[in-house]
Amino acid sequence: AVQRDVTLRLRSPRGAWRHTWHPHDDRYRICAVPDLPTRAPLPVERLRDWGAGDRIPFAVTHDDQIVSWDTTDVRAAHMLLAGATGAGKTTTGRAIVLAAILLGWDVRVCDPKRDEDWAWLAAWPGGTVATTLEQMHRVITETHGLMEKRSPQRWEAATHRRPAPDLRPVLLYVDELADLFVPSRPTASQ
């Protein structure tokens, strides 16, 4: 309750507070969290020993803890990145896509803006970038077909208490979803 009250009533100069309770000294310490760096590379070296292939790491906290997306949680199997321009949606998306590729996922990106943000992925093994309406339709349709094919296998395993089938995970990432529905808008390169 103290943590919630302090966070709600006091403005931190850096946007958040760190709360630490020391029970052996009967002390409670509150201090502003350190500034986050402007650039934080994905900790690729930590992915080598990353045992959870169905959890995609994509960020690091102030305390150097890895934040990951648990794709096995049915409540979080889908993700939406939303925010104002410059908030870091594409940067977060790139981190998720890169981590998924490094973990062996089949990654498919739809980029209606035809932006340079995804140019690196086109030549990367295990990655697909679709930039035209026809390519994006094909990628989304193929991904849906794969889901439809896999669904009975997963259902059969779950209902008969069998091991889940060993299926290569697939990540479908649509950057700038609104641009997918308004293809007549000028693209980033125009």
PDB file of C-alpha atoms in Angstrom:
ATOM      1  CA  ALA A   1       0.000   0.000   0.000  1.00  0.00           C
ATOM      2  CA  VAL A   2       2.869   2.381   0.774  1.00  0.00           C
ATOM      3  CA  GLN A   3       4.430   1.750  -2.633  1.00  0.00           C
ATOM      4  CA  ARG A   4       1.136   2.503  -4.394  1.00  0.00           C
ATOM      5  CA  ASP A   5       0.521   5.659  -2.339  1.00  0.00           C
ATOM      6  CA  VAL A   6       4.011   7.050  -2.958  1.00  0.00           C
ATOM      7  CA  THR A   7       3.827   6.300  -6.658  1.00  0.00           C
ATOM      8  CA  LEU A   8       0.413   7.932  -7.011  1.00  0.00           C
ATOM      9  CA  ARG A   9       1.055  11.022  -4.832  1.00  0.00           C
ATOM     10  CA  LEU A  10       4.657  11.944  -5.572  1.00  0.00           C
ATOM     11  CA  ARG A  11       6.127  12.729  -8.952  1.00  0.00           C
ATOM     12  CA  SER A  12       9.521  11.165  -9.515  1.00  0.00           C
ATOM     13  CA  PRO A  13      11.990  13.318 -11.453  1.00  0.00           C
ATOM     14  CA  ARG A  14      12.589  10.246 -13.618  1.00  0.00           C
ATOM     15  CA  GLY A  15       9.039   8.964 -13.820  1.00  0.00           C
ATOM     16  CA  ALA A  16       9.179   6.077 -11.352  1.00  0.00           C
ATOM     17  CA  TRP A  17      10.225   5.187  -7.825  1.00  0.00           C
ATOM     18  CA  ARG A  18      12.199   2.219  -6.533  1.00  0.00           C
ATOM     19  CA  HIS A  19      10.895   0.840  -3.242  1.00  0.00           C
ATOM     20  CA  THR A  20      13.130  -1.330  -1.077  1.00  0.00           C
ATOM     21  CA  TRP A  21      12.175  -2.813   2.262  1.00  0.00           C
ATOM     22  CA  HIS A  22      14.936  -3.996   4.594  1.00  0.00           C
ATOM     23  CA  PRO A  23      13.115  -6.105   7.218  1.00  0.00           C
ATOM     24  CA  HIS A  24      16.229  -6.882   9.275  1.00  0.00           C
ATOM     25  CA  ASP A  25      16.824  -3.115   9.798  1.00  0.00           C
ATOM     26  CA  ASP A  26      13.115  -2.272   9.814  1.00  0.00           C
ATOM     27  CA  ARG A  27      13.775   0.298   7.069  1.00  0.00           C
ATOM     28  CA  TYR A  28      11.863   1.230   3.951  1.00  0.00           C
ATOM     29  CA  ARG A  29      13.803   3.144   1.295  1.00  0.00           C
ATOM     30  CA  ILE A  30      12.328   5.119  -1.594  1.00  0.00           C
ATOM     31  CA  CYS A  31      14.459   6.611  -4.361  1.00  0.00           C
ATOM     32  CA  ALA A  32      13.973   7.676  -7.967  1.00  0.00           C
ATOM     33  CA  VAL A  33      14.875   4.985 -10.460  1.00  0.00           C
ATOM     34  CA  PRO A  34      17.922   5.666 -12.622  1.00  0.00           C
ATOM     35  CA  ASP A  35      17.375   7.006 -16.112  1.00  0.00           C
ATOM     36  CA  LEU A  36      16.992   4.366 -18.781  1.00  0.00           C
ATOM     37  CA  PRO A  37      19.668   4.508 -21.466  1.00  0.00           C
ATOM     38  CA  THR A  38      18.733   5.981 -24.821  1.00  0.00           C
ATOM     39  CA  ARG A  39      20.132   2.859 -26.496  1.00  0.00           C
ATOM     40  CA  ALA A  40      19.907  -0.571 -24.932  1.00  0.00           C
ATOM     41  CA  PRO A  41      21.114  -3.398 -27.157  1.00  0.00           C
ATOM     42  CA  LEU A  42      19.311  -6.717 -26.989  1.00  0.00           C
ATOM     43  CA  PRO A  43      21.398  -8.922 -24.663  1.00  0.00           C
ATOM     44  CA  VAL A  44      22.177 -11.455 -27.390  1.00  0.00           C
ATOM     45  CA  GLU A  45      24.831 -13.187 -25.272  1.00  0.00           C
ATOM     46  CA  ARG A  46      22.146 -14.004 -22.687  1.00  0.00           C
ATOM     47  CA  LEU A  47      20.007 -15.627 -25.409  1.00  0.00           C
ATOM     48  CA  ARG A  48      22.582 -18.376 -25.908  1.00  0.00           C
ATOM     49  CA  ASP A  49      21.557 -19.893 -22.584  1.00  0.00           C
ATOM     50  CA  TRP A  50      17.908 -18.874 -22.814  1.00  0.00           C
ATOM     51  CA  GLY A  51      16.103 -22.106 -22.063  1.00  0.00           C
ATOM     52  CA  ALA A  52      12.542 -20.942 -22.641  1.00  0.00           C
ATOM     53  CA  GLY A  53      12.079 -20.924 -26.420  1.00  0.00           C
ATOM     54  CA  ASP A  54       8.432 -19.968 -26.043  1.00  0.00           C
ATOM     55  CA  ARG A  55       9.295 -16.830 -24.043  1.00  0.00           C
ATOM     56  CA  ILE A  56      10.611 -13.995 -26.192  1.00  0.00           C
ATOM     57  CA  PRO A  57      12.882 -11.553 -24.353  1.00  0.00           C
ATOM     58  CA  PHE A  58      12.534  -7.978 -25.605  1.00  0.00           C
ATOM     59  CA  ALA A  59      13.596  -5.506 -22.910  1.00  0.00           C
ATOM     60  CA  VAL A  60      15.782  -5.005 -19.873  1.00  0.00           C
ATOM     61  CA  THR A  61      14.609  -3.301 -16.672  1.00  0.00           C
ATOM     62  CA  HIS A  62      16.433  -0.701 -14.573  1.00  0.00           C
ATOM     63  CA  ASP A  63      17.744  -3.612 -12.522  1.00  0.00           C
ATOM     64  CA  ASP A  64      19.085  -5.499 -15.576  1.00  0.00           C
ATOM     65  CA  GLN A  65      16.269  -8.061 -15.435  1.00  0.00           C
ATOM     66  CA  ILE A  66      15.093  -9.400 -18.787  1.00  0.00           C
ATOM     67  CA  VAL A  67      11.453  -8.731 -19.670  1.00  0.00           C
ATOM     68  CA  SER A  68       9.947 -11.433 -21.860  1.00  0.00           C
ATOM     69  CA  TRP A  69       6.699 -12.227 -23.591  1.00  0.00           C
ATOM     70  CA  ASP A  70       5.358 -15.623 -22.465  1.00  0.00           C
ATOM     71  CA  THR A  71       3.604 -16.910 -25.564  1.00  0.00           C
ATOM     72  CA  THR A  72       2.353 -20.046 -23.780  1.00  0.00           C
ATOM     73  CA  ASP A  73       0.018 -17.999 -21.590  1.00  0.00           C
ATOM     74  CA  VAL A  74      -3.316 -18.101 -23.451  1.00  0.00           C
ATOM     75  CA  ARG A  75      -4.162 -14.681 -21.990  1.00  0.00           C
ATOM     76  CA  ALA A  76      -1.028 -13.214 -23.582  1.00  0.00           C
ATOM     77  CA  ALA A  77      -0.619 -15.254 -26.764  1.00  0.00           C
ATOM     78  CA  HIS A  78      -1.214 -12.108 -28.822  1.00  0.00           C
ATOM     79  CA  MET A  79       0.479  -8.761 -28.364  1.00  0.00           C
ATOM     80  CA  LEU A  80      -0.366  -5.217 -29.420  1.00  0.00           C
ATOM     81  CA  LEU A  81       2.260  -2.478 -29.284  1.00  0.00           C
ATOM     82  CA  ALA A  82       0.573   0.911 -29.155  1.00  0.00           C
ATOM     83  CA  GLY A  83       1.802   4.384 -28.376  1.00  0.00           C
ATOM     84  CA  ALA A  84       2.497   7.854 -29.651  1.00  0.00           C
ATOM     85  CA  THR A  85       4.992   8.591 -32.411  1.00  0.00           C
ATOM     86  CA  GLY A  86       8.495   8.133 -31.039  1.00  0.00           C
ATOM     87  CA  ALA A  87       7.392   6.020 -28.064  1.00  0.00           C
ATOM     88  CA  GLY A  88       9.438   3.014 -29.208  1.00  0.00           C
ATOM     89  CA  LYS A  89       6.899   0.708 -30.853  1.00  0.00           C
ATOM     90  CA  THR A  90       9.107  -0.158 -33.827  1.00  0.00           C
ATOM     91  CA  THR A  91      12.213  -0.479 -31.648  1.00  0.00           C
ATOM     92  CA  THR A  92      10.359  -2.887 -29.350  1.00  0.00           C
ATOM     93  CA  GLY A  93       9.015  -4.757 -32.385  1.00  0.00           C
ATOM     94  CA  ARG A  94      12.517  -5.125 -33.826  1.00  0.00           C
ATOM     95  CA  ALA A  95      13.766  -6.488 -30.491  1.00  0.00           C
ATOM     96  CA  ILE A  96      10.935  -9.046 -30.398  1.00  0.00           C
ATOM     97  CA  VAL A  97      11.509 -10.072 -34.022  1.00  0.00           C
ATOM     98  CA  LEU A  98      15.285 -10.401 -33.600  1.00  0.00           C
ATOM     99  CA  ALA A  99      14.949 -12.409 -30.380  1.00  0.00           C
ATOM    100  CA  ALA A 100      12.380 -14.718 -32.023  1.00  0.00           C
ATOM    101  CA  ILE A 101      14.725 -15.339 -34.970  1.00  0.00           C
ATOM    102  CA  LEU A 102      17.651 -16.052 -32.656  1.00  0.00           C
ATOM    103  CA  LEU A 103      15.443 -18.516 -30.769  1.00  0.00           C
ATOM    104  CA  GLY A 104      14.656 -20.355 -34.024  1.00  0.00           C
ATOM    105  CA  TRP A 105      11.166 -19.039 -34.706  1.00  0.00           C
ATOM    106  CA  ASP A 106       9.713 -18.640 -38.191  1.00  0.00           C
ATOM    107  CA  VAL A 107       9.282 -14.849 -38.367  1.00  0.00           C
ATOM    108  CA  ARG A 108       7.009 -13.082 -40.859  1.00  0.00           C
ATOM    109  CA  VAL A 109       6.801  -9.287 -40.982  1.00  0.00           C
ATOM    110  CA  CYS A 110       4.249  -7.258 -42.913  1.00  0.00           C
ATOM    111  CA  ASP A 111       5.521  -3.733 -43.542  1.00  0.00           C
ATOM    112  CA  PRO A 112       2.969  -1.677 -45.474  1.00  0.00           C
ATOM    113  CA  LYS A 113       5.127   1.461 -45.098  1.00  0.00           C
ATOM    114  CA  ARG A 114       7.960  -0.235 -46.992  1.00  0.00           C
ATOM    115  CA  ASP A 115      10.252   1.370 -44.471  1.00  0.00           C
ATOM    116  CA  GLU A 116      13.951   0.791 -43.927  1.00  0.00           C
ATOM    117  CA  ASP A 117      13.104  -0.438 -40.408  1.00  0.00           C
ATOM    118  CA  TRP A 118      12.764  -3.996 -41.718  1.00  0.00           C
ATOM    119  CA  ALA A 119      15.272  -4.035 -44.614  1.00  0.00           C
ATOM    120  CA  TRP A 120      17.785  -5.990 -42.500  1.00  0.00           C
ATOM    121  CA  LEU A 121      15.311  -8.832 -42.048  1.00  0.00           C
ATOM    122  CA  ALA A 122      14.826  -9.517 -45.775  1.00  0.00           C
ATOM    123  CA  ALA A 123      18.276 -11.151 -46.048  1.00  0.00           C
ATOM    124  CA  TRP A 124      18.135 -12.903 -42.664  1.00  0.00           C
ATOM    125  CA  PRO A 125      17.553 -16.687 -42.663  1.00  0.00           C
ATOM    126  CA  GLY A 126      14.278 -17.462 -40.927  1.00  0.00           C
ATOM    127  CA  GLY A 127      12.740 -14.095 -41.670  1.00  0.00           C
ATOM    128  CA  THR A 128      10.203 -12.976 -44.272  1.00  0.00           C
ATOM    129  CA  VAL A 129       9.334  -9.364 -45.070  1.00  0.00           C
ATOM    130  CA  ALA A 130       6.221  -8.585 -47.099  1.00  0.00           C
ATOM    131  CA  THR A 131       5.856  -5.005 -48.337  1.00  0.00           C
ATOM    132  CA  THR A 132       3.261  -5.053 -51.107  1.00  0.00           C
ATOM    133  CA  LEU A 133      -0.433  -5.653 -50.572  1.00  0.00           C
ATOM    134  CA  GLU A 134      -0.200  -8.925 -52.517  1.00  0.00           C
ATOM    135  CA  GLN A 135       2.804 -10.153 -50.495  1.00  0.00           C
ATOM    136  CA  MET A 136       1.157  -9.236 -47.197  1.00  0.00           C
ATOM    137  CA  HIS A 137      -2.067 -10.983 -48.209  1.00  0.00           C
ATOM    138  CA  ARG A 138      -0.075 -14.112 -49.104  1.00  0.00           C
ATOM    139  CA  VAL A 139       1.905 -14.075 -45.818  1.00  0.00           C
ATOM    140  CA  ILE A 140      -1.188 -13.525 -43.666  1.00  0.00           C
ATOM    141  CA  THR A 141      -3.176 -16.168 -45.581  1.00  0.00           C
ATOM    142  CA  GLU A 142      -0.321 -18.717 -45.330  1.00  0.00           C
ATOM    143  CA  THR A 143       0.058 -18.016 -41.618  1.00  0.00           C
ATOM    144  CA  HIS A 144      -3.674 -18.458 -41.071  1.00  0.00           C
ATOM    145  CA  GLY A 145      -3.580 -21.720 -43.034  1.00  0.00           C
ATOM    146  CA  LEU A 146      -0.714 -22.961 -40.872  1.00  0.00           C
ATOM    147  CA  MET A 147      -2.680 -22.076 -37.720  1.00  0.00           C
ATOM    148  CA  GLU A 148      -5.713 -23.952 -39.061  1.00  0.00           C
ATOM    149  CA  LYS A 149      -3.542 -26.999 -39.816  1.00  0.00           C
ATOM    150  CA  ARG A 150      -1.852 -26.981 -36.407  1.00  0.00           C
ATOM    151  CA  SER A 151      -4.928 -26.286 -34.305  1.00  0.00           C
ATOM    152  CA  PRO A 152      -6.365 -29.842 -34.473  1.00  0.00           C
ATOM    153  CA  GLN A 153      -2.942 -31.301 -33.610  1.00  0.00           C
ATOM    154  CA  ARG A 154      -2.649 -29.076 -30.553  1.00  0.00           C
ATOM    155  CA  TRP A 155      -6.280 -29.737 -29.564  1.00  0.00           C
ATOM    156  CA  GLU A 156      -5.806 -33.487 -29.882  1.00  0.00           C
ATOM    157  CA  ALA A 157      -2.695 -33.361 -27.678  1.00  0.00           C
ATOM    158  CA  ALA A 158      -4.392 -31.156 -25.065  1.00  0.00           C
ATOM    159  CA  THR A 159      -7.641 -33.136 -24.839  1.00  0.00           C
ATOM    160  CA  HIS A 160      -5.942 -36.535 -24.728  1.00  0.00           C
ATOM    161  CA  ARG A 161      -3.173 -35.414 -22.364  1.00  0.00           C
ATOM    162  CA  ARG A 162      -0.470 -36.175 -24.860  1.00  0.00           C
ATOM    163  CA  PRO A 163       2.719 -34.213 -25.306  1.00  0.00           C
ATOM    164  CA  ALA A 164       2.254 -31.147 -27.473  1.00  0.00           C
ATOM    165  CA  PRO A 165       3.449 -31.649 -31.021  1.00  0.00           C
ATOM    166  CA  ASP A 166       6.937 -30.322 -31.721  1.00  0.00           C
ATOM    167  CA  LEU A 167       6.053 -27.393 -33.967  1.00  0.00           C
ATOM    168  CA  ARG A 168       8.344 -24.545 -34.954  1.00  0.00           C
ATOM    169  CA  PRO A 169       6.845 -21.386 -33.452  1.00  0.00           C
ATOM    170  CA  VAL A 170       5.671 -18.679 -35.848  1.00  0.00           C
ATOM    171  CA  LEU A 171       5.620 -14.933 -35.217  1.00  0.00           C
ATOM    172  CA  LEU A 172       3.497 -12.753 -37.502  1.00  0.00           C
ATOM    173  CA  TYR A 173       4.328  -9.087 -36.944  1.00  0.00           C
ATOM    174  CA  VAL A 174       2.361  -6.346 -38.702  1.00  0.00           C
ATOM    175  CA  ASP A 175       4.058  -2.967 -38.462  1.00  0.00           C
ATOM    176  CA  GLU A 176       1.790   0.066 -38.800  1.00  0.00           C
ATOM    177  CA  LEU A 177      -1.461  -1.887 -39.029  1.00  0.00           C
ATOM    178  CA  ALA A 178      -3.458   1.175 -40.133  1.00  0.00           C
ATOM    179  CA  ASP A 179      -1.275   1.452 -43.262  1.00  0.00           C
ATOM    180  CA  LEU A 180      -2.258  -2.092 -44.190  1.00  0.00           C
ATOM    181  CA  PHE A 181      -5.872  -0.953 -44.527  1.00  0.00           C
ATOM    182  CA  VAL A 182      -5.100   2.317 -46.309  1.00  0.00           C
ATOM    183  CA  PRO A 183      -2.685   1.270 -49.082  1.00  0.00           C
ATOM    184  CA  SER A 184      -3.232   4.468 -51.075  1.00  0.00           C
ATOM    185  CA  ARG A 185      -1.325   6.608 -48.537  1.00  0.00           C
ATOM    186  CA  PRO A 186       2.195   7.611 -49.580  1.00  0.00           C
ATOM    187  CA  THR A 187       4.847   5.254 -48.213  1.00  0.00           C
ATOM    188  CA  ALA A 188       7.976   6.287 -46.298  1.00  0.00           C
ATOM    189  CA  SER A 189      10.059   6.118 -49.471  1.00  0.00           C
ATOM    190  CA  GLN A 190       7.758   8.444 -51.453  1.00  0.00           C
TER     191      GLN A 190
END
